[in-house]
Tab-separated table of C-alpha atoms and ligand atoms in Angstrom:
chain	number	residue	atom	x	y	z
V	1	MET	CA	127.168	126.880	168.533
V	2	SER	CA	123.992	124.823	168.584
V	3	TYR	CA	121.613	124.261	165.670
V	4	ASN	CA	119.159	121.934	167.458
V	5	LEU	CA	120.045	119.296	164.856
V	6	LEU	CA	119.245	116.381	167.169
V	7	LYS	CA	116.174	117.728	168.933
V	8	GLY	CA	113.969	114.821	170.031
V	9	LYS	CA	116.490	112.169	169.017
V	10	LYS	CA	117.545	109.390	171.388
V	11	GLY	CA	120.663	107.298	171.372
V	12	ILE	CA	123.456	105.284	172.933
V	13	ILE	CA	127.064	106.492	173.138
V	14	PHE	CA	129.875	103.992	173.767
V	15	GLY	CA	133.455	104.736	174.757
V	16	ALA	CA	133.657	107.935	176.828
V	17	LEU	CA	136.591	107.171	179.136
V	18	ASP	CA	137.834	110.661	180.008
V	19	SER	CA	137.518	114.212	178.704
V	20	ASN	CA	140.019	113.478	175.889
V	21	SER	CA	137.878	110.656	174.488
V	22	ILE	CA	136.279	111.310	171.112
V	23	ALA	CA	133.056	109.846	172.561
V	24	TRP	CA	133.186	112.361	175.437
V	25	LYS	CA	133.313	115.302	173.045
V	26	THR	CA	130.580	113.689	170.968
V	27	ALA	CA	128.318	113.292	174.006
V	28	GLU	CA	128.812	116.984	174.842
V	29	ARG	CA	128.003	118.063	171.288
V	30	VAL	CA	124.997	115.734	170.945
V	31	HIS	CA	123.661	117.154	174.216
V	32	GLU	CA	124.134	120.711	172.940
V	33	GLU	CA	122.207	119.787	169.794
V	34	GLY	CA	119.225	118.572	171.820
V	35	GLY	CA	119.810	114.808	171.700
V	36	THR	CA	119.270	112.581	174.741
V	37	PHE	CA	121.241	109.389	175.309
V	38	VAL	CA	122.491	106.620	177.528
V	39	LEU	CA	126.234	106.473	178.161
V	40	THR	CA	127.944	103.108	178.254
V	41	ASN	CA	131.430	101.720	178.732
V	42	ALA	CA	133.139	98.542	179.881
V	43	PRO	CA	132.635	97.896	183.606
V	44	VAL	CA	136.411	98.186	184.122
V	45	ALA	CA	136.428	101.683	182.577
V	46	MET	CA	133.550	102.681	184.848
V	47	ARG	CA	135.665	102.076	187.891
V	48	MET	CA	137.787	105.057	186.912
V	49	GLY	CA	134.657	107.050	187.625
V	50	GLN	CA	135.112	109.993	185.289
V	51	ILE	CA	132.065	109.135	183.209
V	52	ASN	CA	129.832	110.204	186.122
V	53	GLU	CA	130.871	113.788	185.536
V	54	LEU	CA	129.813	113.551	181.876
V	55	ALA	CA	126.516	111.893	182.820
V	56	GLU	CA	125.716	114.683	185.225
V	57	LYS	CA	126.633	117.373	182.735
V	58	THR	CA	124.490	115.875	179.982
V	59	GLY	CA	121.613	114.592	182.142
V	60	SER	CA	122.326	111.021	181.052
V	61	GLN	CA	122.145	107.644	182.708
V	62	ILE	CA	125.009	105.162	182.570
V	63	ILE	CA	124.636	101.463	181.805
V	64	PRO	CA	127.848	99.430	181.998
V	65	ALA	CA	128.368	96.914	179.168
V	66	ASP	CA	131.315	94.925	177.935
V	67	ALA	CA	130.845	95.333	174.179
V	68	THR	CA	132.031	91.743	173.600
V	69	SER	CA	129.225	90.294	175.759
V	70	LEU	CA	125.896	89.617	174.016
V	71	GLU	CA	124.195	89.458	177.401
V	72	ASP	CA	125.503	92.901	178.386
V	73	LEU	CA	124.535	94.336	174.998
V	74	GLN	CA	120.988	92.971	175.222
V	75	ASN	CA	120.611	94.414	178.713
V	76	LEU	CA	121.962	97.750	177.467
V	77	VAL	CA	119.562	97.926	174.526
V	78	ASP	CA	116.508	96.878	176.606
V	79	LYS	CA	117.288	99.281	179.451
V	80	SER	CA	118.119	102.151	177.083
V	81	MET	CA	114.713	101.853	175.423
V	82	GLU	CA	113.083	101.873	178.852
V	83	ILE	CA	115.048	104.921	180.009
V	84	LEU	CA	114.687	106.855	176.758
V	85	GLY	CA	111.026	105.905	176.364
V	86	GLY	CA	111.111	104.179	173.005
V	87	LYS	CA	113.266	103.158	170.078
V	88	ILE	CA	116.698	104.545	169.348
V	89	ASP	CA	117.738	107.045	166.655
V	90	PHE	CA	121.527	107.057	166.915
V	91	VAL	CA	124.399	104.894	168.181
V	92	LEU	CA	128.106	105.706	168.410
V	93	HIS	CA	130.597	102.808	168.591
V	94	SER	CA	133.817	104.442	169.818
V	95	ILE	CA	135.735	101.411	171.057
V	96	GLY	CA	139.231	100.192	170.287
V	97	MET	CA	141.837	98.112	172.072
V	98	SER	CA	144.810	95.935	171.112
V	99	ILE	CA	146.743	94.033	173.749
V	100	ASN	CA	149.574	93.490	171.249
V	101	VAL	CA	149.852	97.289	170.867
V	102	ARG	CA	149.539	97.869	174.578
V	103	LYS	CA	152.237	95.342	175.453
V	104	GLY	CA	154.579	96.336	172.625
V	105	LYS	CA	154.313	92.992	170.814
V	106	HIS	CA	155.496	93.420	167.217
V	107	TYR	CA	153.132	92.737	164.288
V	108	THR	CA	155.395	89.897	163.139
V	109	ASP	CA	155.407	88.301	166.592
V	110	GLN	CA	151.784	88.406	167.716
V	111	ASN	CA	150.333	86.644	170.686
V	112	TYR	CA	147.189	85.300	169.007
V	113	ASP	CA	145.154	85.130	172.210
V	114	TRP	CA	145.710	88.869	172.461
V	115	THR	CA	145.004	89.325	168.759
V	116	GLN	CA	141.683	87.538	169.138
V	117	LYS	CA	140.718	89.603	172.163
V	118	GLY	CA	141.567	92.808	170.283
V	119	THR	CA	139.517	91.737	167.273
V	120	ASP	CA	136.568	90.898	169.500
V	121	VAL	CA	136.696	94.261	171.310
V	122	SER	CA	137.560	96.489	168.347
V	123	ALA	CA	135.616	94.943	165.461
V	124	MET	CA	133.344	92.004	166.251
V	125	SER	CA	131.736	94.066	169.035
V	126	PHE	CA	130.306	96.259	166.260
V	127	HIS	CA	128.619	93.249	164.678
V	128	LYS	CA	127.373	92.049	168.066
V	129	LEU	CA	125.977	95.490	168.837
V	130	MET	CA	124.202	95.810	165.496
V	131	GLN	CA	122.854	92.258	165.646
V	132	THR	CA	121.414	92.989	169.096
V	133	LEU	CA	119.803	96.235	167.887
V	134	TYR	CA	118.509	94.540	164.725
V	135	LYS	CA	117.001	91.498	166.419
V	136	SER	CA	115.389	93.651	169.121
V	137	ASP	CA	114.001	95.956	166.423
V	138	ALA	CA	115.405	98.750	168.605
V	139	MET	CA	116.194	101.345	165.901
V	140	ASN	CA	113.756	103.921	164.579
V	141	GLU	CA	113.473	104.306	160.803
V	142	TRP	CA	116.032	106.790	159.465
V	143	GLY	CA	118.238	106.100	162.470
V	144	SER	CA	122.007	106.349	162.166
V	145	ILE	CA	124.826	104.133	163.446
V	146	VAL	CA	128.448	105.356	163.390
V	147	ALA	CA	131.713	103.611	164.299
V	148	LEU	CA	135.127	105.259	164.459
V	149	THR	CA	138.025	103.943	162.422
V	150	TYR	CA	141.502	104.792	161.157
V	151	MET	CA	143.112	104.868	157.719
V	152	ALA	CA	145.507	102.036	158.616
V	153	ALA	CA	142.622	99.898	157.330
V	154	GLN	CA	143.629	100.960	153.778
V	155	ARG	CA	147.290	102.012	153.968
V	156	VAL	CA	150.326	100.698	155.837
V	157	PHE	CA	151.184	102.312	159.183
V	158	PRO	CA	153.614	99.757	160.663
V	159	ASP	CA	153.195	100.689	164.340
V	160	TYR	CA	149.407	100.506	164.184
V	161	ASN	CA	149.995	96.759	164.430
V	162	ASP	CA	146.981	94.419	164.536
V	163	MET	CA	144.630	97.402	164.984
V	164	ALA	CA	145.008	97.928	161.215
V	165	ASP	CA	143.415	94.523	160.595
V	166	ASN	CA	140.751	95.168	163.225
V	167	LYS	CA	139.796	98.429	161.533
V	168	ALA	CA	139.578	96.751	158.104
V	169	TYR	CA	137.213	94.186	159.655
V	170	LEU	CA	135.205	96.930	161.390
V	171	GLU	CA	134.742	98.874	158.139
V	172	SER	CA	133.648	95.734	156.305
V	173	ILE	CA	131.052	94.974	159.006
V	174	ALA	CA	129.668	98.508	158.562
V	175	ARG	CA	129.051	97.810	154.876
V	176	SER	CA	127.773	94.249	155.265
V	177	PHE	CA	125.392	94.947	158.159
V	178	GLY	CA	124.565	98.358	156.726
V	179	TYR	CA	123.013	96.629	153.730
V	180	PHE	CA	120.552	94.643	155.864
V	181	PHE	CA	119.880	97.544	158.225
V	182	GLY	CA	119.150	99.747	155.204
V	183	VAL	CA	116.837	97.365	153.359
V	184	ASP	CA	114.985	96.016	156.390
V	185	LYS	CA	114.887	98.966	158.796
V	186	LYS	CA	115.826	102.129	156.842
V	187	VAL	CA	118.794	102.656	159.158
V	188	ARG	CA	122.148	103.946	157.914
V	189	VAL	CA	125.551	102.617	158.984
V	190	ASN	CA	128.841	104.415	158.393
V	191	THR	CA	132.375	104.629	159.718
V	192	ILE	CA	134.235	107.902	160.271
V	193	SER	CA	137.966	107.622	159.623
V	194	GLN	CA	139.537	110.106	161.995
V	195	SER	CA	142.981	111.826	162.104
V	196	PRO	CA	145.374	110.713	164.849
V	197	THR	CA	143.981	112.263	168.035
V	198	PRO	CA	145.628	112.509	171.481
V	199	THR	CA	143.445	110.179	173.585
V	200	THR	CA	144.187	107.176	175.783
V	201	ALA	CA	143.726	104.710	172.887
V	202	GLY	CA	145.553	106.936	170.370
V	203	SER	CA	148.567	107.684	172.527
V	204	GLY	CA	149.073	103.948	173.110
V	205	VAL	CA	150.397	103.569	169.552
V	206	LYS	CA	154.210	103.503	169.413
V	207	GLY	CA	155.740	106.757	168.128
V	208	PHE	CA	152.385	108.562	168.397
V	209	ASP	CA	153.901	112.050	168.870
V	210	GLY	CA	155.972	111.835	165.687
V	211	PHE	CA	153.071	110.354	163.864
V	212	ILE	CA	150.569	113.068	164.783
V	213	ALA	CA	153.122	115.791	163.874
V	214	TYR	CA	153.712	114.144	160.480
V	215	ALA	CA	149.971	113.903	159.760
V	216	GLU	CA	149.587	117.559	160.734
V	217	LYS	CA	152.241	118.582	158.185
V	218	MET	CA	150.775	116.373	155.462
V	219	SER	CA	147.158	117.513	155.777
V	220	PRO	CA	146.142	120.691	153.909
V	221	LEU	CA	143.699	121.556	156.710
V	222	GLY	CA	145.742	120.045	159.553
V	223	ASN	CA	144.620	117.155	161.744
V	224	ALA	CA	140.958	116.870	162.628
V	225	THR	CA	140.468	117.236	166.396
V	226	ALA	CA	138.196	115.196	168.660
V	227	LEU	CA	135.732	118.099	168.521
V	228	ASP	CA	135.823	118.052	164.700
V	229	CYS	CA	135.004	114.345	164.860
V	230	ALA	CA	132.161	115.004	167.300
V	231	ASN	CA	130.728	117.607	164.914
V	232	TYR	CA	130.926	115.229	161.960
V	233	THR	CA	129.154	112.547	163.994
V	234	VAL	CA	126.409	115.027	164.946
V	235	ALA	CA	125.915	115.697	161.224
V	236	MET	CA	125.736	111.945	160.575
V	237	PHE	CA	123.128	111.522	163.330
V	238	SER	CA	121.041	114.418	162.005
V	239	ASP	CA	118.355	114.287	159.315
V	240	LEU	CA	120.690	116.202	156.981
V	241	THR	CA	122.493	112.968	156.006
V	242	LYS	CA	119.553	110.588	155.610
V	243	ARG	CA	120.790	108.692	152.580
V	244	VAL	CA	124.488	108.510	153.379
V	245	THR	CA	125.165	104.867	154.169
V	246	LEU	CA	127.750	102.065	153.734
V	247	GLN	CA	130.462	104.729	153.622
V	248	ASN	CA	133.859	105.104	155.181
V	249	LEU	CA	134.009	108.882	155.656
V	250	TYR	CA	137.378	110.571	156.102
V	251	ASN	CA	137.607	113.323	158.695
V	252	ASP	CA	141.331	113.925	158.354
V	253	GLY	CA	142.077	117.411	156.982
V	254	GLY	CA	142.725	115.856	153.562
V	255	PHE	CA	145.520	113.495	154.664
V	256	SER	CA	144.114	110.403	152.934
V	257	ASN	CA	144.408	111.919	149.457
V	258	MET	CA	147.891	113.384	149.877
V	259	GLY	CA	151.120	112.103	148.358
V	260	VAL	CA	153.471	114.647	149.843
V	261	SER	CA	153.158	118.253	151.057
V	262	ASP	CA	155.566	121.187	150.841
V	263	ALA	CA	155.835	121.181	154.628
V	264	VAL	CA	157.011	117.554	154.648
V	265	MET	CA	159.326	118.107	151.646
V	266	LYS	CA	161.044	120.955	153.465
V	267	THR	CA	162.128	118.630	156.257
V	268	PHE	CA	163.967	116.499	153.647
V	269	MET	CA	165.511	119.476	151.801
V	270	GLY	CA	167.313	120.746	154.889
V	271	GLU	CA	165.161	123.895	154.897
V	272	GLU	CA	163.704	123.194	158.297
W	301	NAI	P1	139.668	106.220	174.252
W	301	NAI	O1	140.732	105.384	174.883
W	301	NAI	O2	139.250	107.441	174.960
W	301	NAI	O3	138.385	105.321	173.931
W	301	NAI	C1	138.420	103.932	173.708
W	301	NAI	C2	137.238	103.357	174.488
W	301	NAI	O4	137.056	101.957	174.246
W	301	NAI	C3	137.428	103.525	176.014
W	301	NAI	O5	136.358	104.274	176.550
W	301	NAI	C4	137.399	102.100	176.506
W	301	NAI	O6	136.914	101.956	177.818
W	301	NAI	C5	136.498	101.445	175.454
W	301	NAI	N1	136.540	99.989	175.503
W	301	NAI	C6	137.650	99.191	175.496
W	301	NAI	N2	137.282	97.896	175.638
W	301	NAI	C7	135.920	97.887	175.727
W	301	NAI	C8	134.952	96.846	175.885
W	301	NAI	N3	135.305	95.556	175.971
W	301	NAI	N4	133.638	97.181	175.944
W	301	NAI	C9	133.256	98.482	175.861
W	301	NAI	N5	134.128	99.500	175.696
W	301	NAI	C10	135.443	99.206	175.639
W	301	NAI	O7	140.257	106.571	172.814
W	301	NAI	P2	139.602	107.246	171.498
W	301	NAI	O8	140.758	107.667	170.672
W	301	NAI	O9	138.566	108.219	171.853
W	301	NAI	O10	138.974	105.982	170.761
W	301	NAI	C11	137.673	105.961	170.240
W	301	NAI	C12	137.630	105.318	168.869
W	301	NAI	O11	138.268	106.176	167.929
W	301	NAI	C13	138.352	103.966	168.765
W	301	NAI	O12	137.610	103.121	167.914
W	301	NAI	C14	139.645	104.358	168.115
W	301	NAI	O13	140.268	103.285	167.453
W	301	NAI	C15	139.142	105.413	167.135
W	301	NAI	N6	140.169	106.261	166.546
W	301	NAI	C16	141.068	106.900	167.348
W	301	NAI	C17	142.079	107.654	166.782
W	301	NAI	C18	143.102	108.306	167.642
W	301	NAI	O14	144.169	108.654	167.131
W	301	NAI	N7	142.835	108.493	168.917
W	301	NAI	C19	142.193	107.811	165.305
W	301	NAI	C20	141.182	107.130	164.562
W	301	NAI	C21	140.213	106.371	165.171
């Protein structure tokens, strides 16, 4: 269903790799709500080619950018304003990557070159992106910037590895930069903390299937899907959330406030 919540709004969406990506679903929903945007991803992800299908479907242009490169980000911001015909109202940072996770390197045995690369891609890229937008004065007043995160930033999930630290850093950047963006430009900055979701990045975490089933049983409303996340992001980009800023917003079916659920207890009582 469409409510025209983003009619006339212009933005940039990072991170649509394939149709499972949270950013892919978000782009579809933003389009349905009347928003126009530029799609971007790392040049290496572009080579897989699927993003073209999304661009066609949503009438969007694609600008490749490695989110760790200030040069690429500046080019992206400048070109996006040209294409969209003015300043930007919304930005989605939907980027995460850990080489330690990908290569099965244990948290207690990290390869720090990989750790640094993961931190740059998953967290510092958010600062670089916001600094580029801020210095270029590229955001309209009452614009909205959202990054996606996971609760391993607050609680221990051993197999989430160094991504837990990256997410803690990402969330802190949202608050710290959000202050300056709020005071100086009237722009809000938030993170959405999403349930485990079957995507390329998500499924890379060791034991993901068990993990997602556990979260499903723990959450009173069940796991939030990629579409649920897209809908929440649409709300955060809309004028209905103008003074929500510096927040880490859980979209997790209630998981983050649970201790234990009956469904999980049953598996320990031999009833299931
Ligand atoms: P995904 O694998 O579809 O998306 C990750 C994206 O990051 C890909 O499009 C990839 O090309 C992009 N990326 C990687 N390196 C990049 C770089 N240097 N420059 C630009 N883009 C780069 O997976 P998903 O799950 O949609 O991930 C989106 C966000 O959601 C990530 O921040 C992830 O940590 C977060 N998230 C995912 C959860 C899950 O269980 N899938 C749960 C909570 C948060």
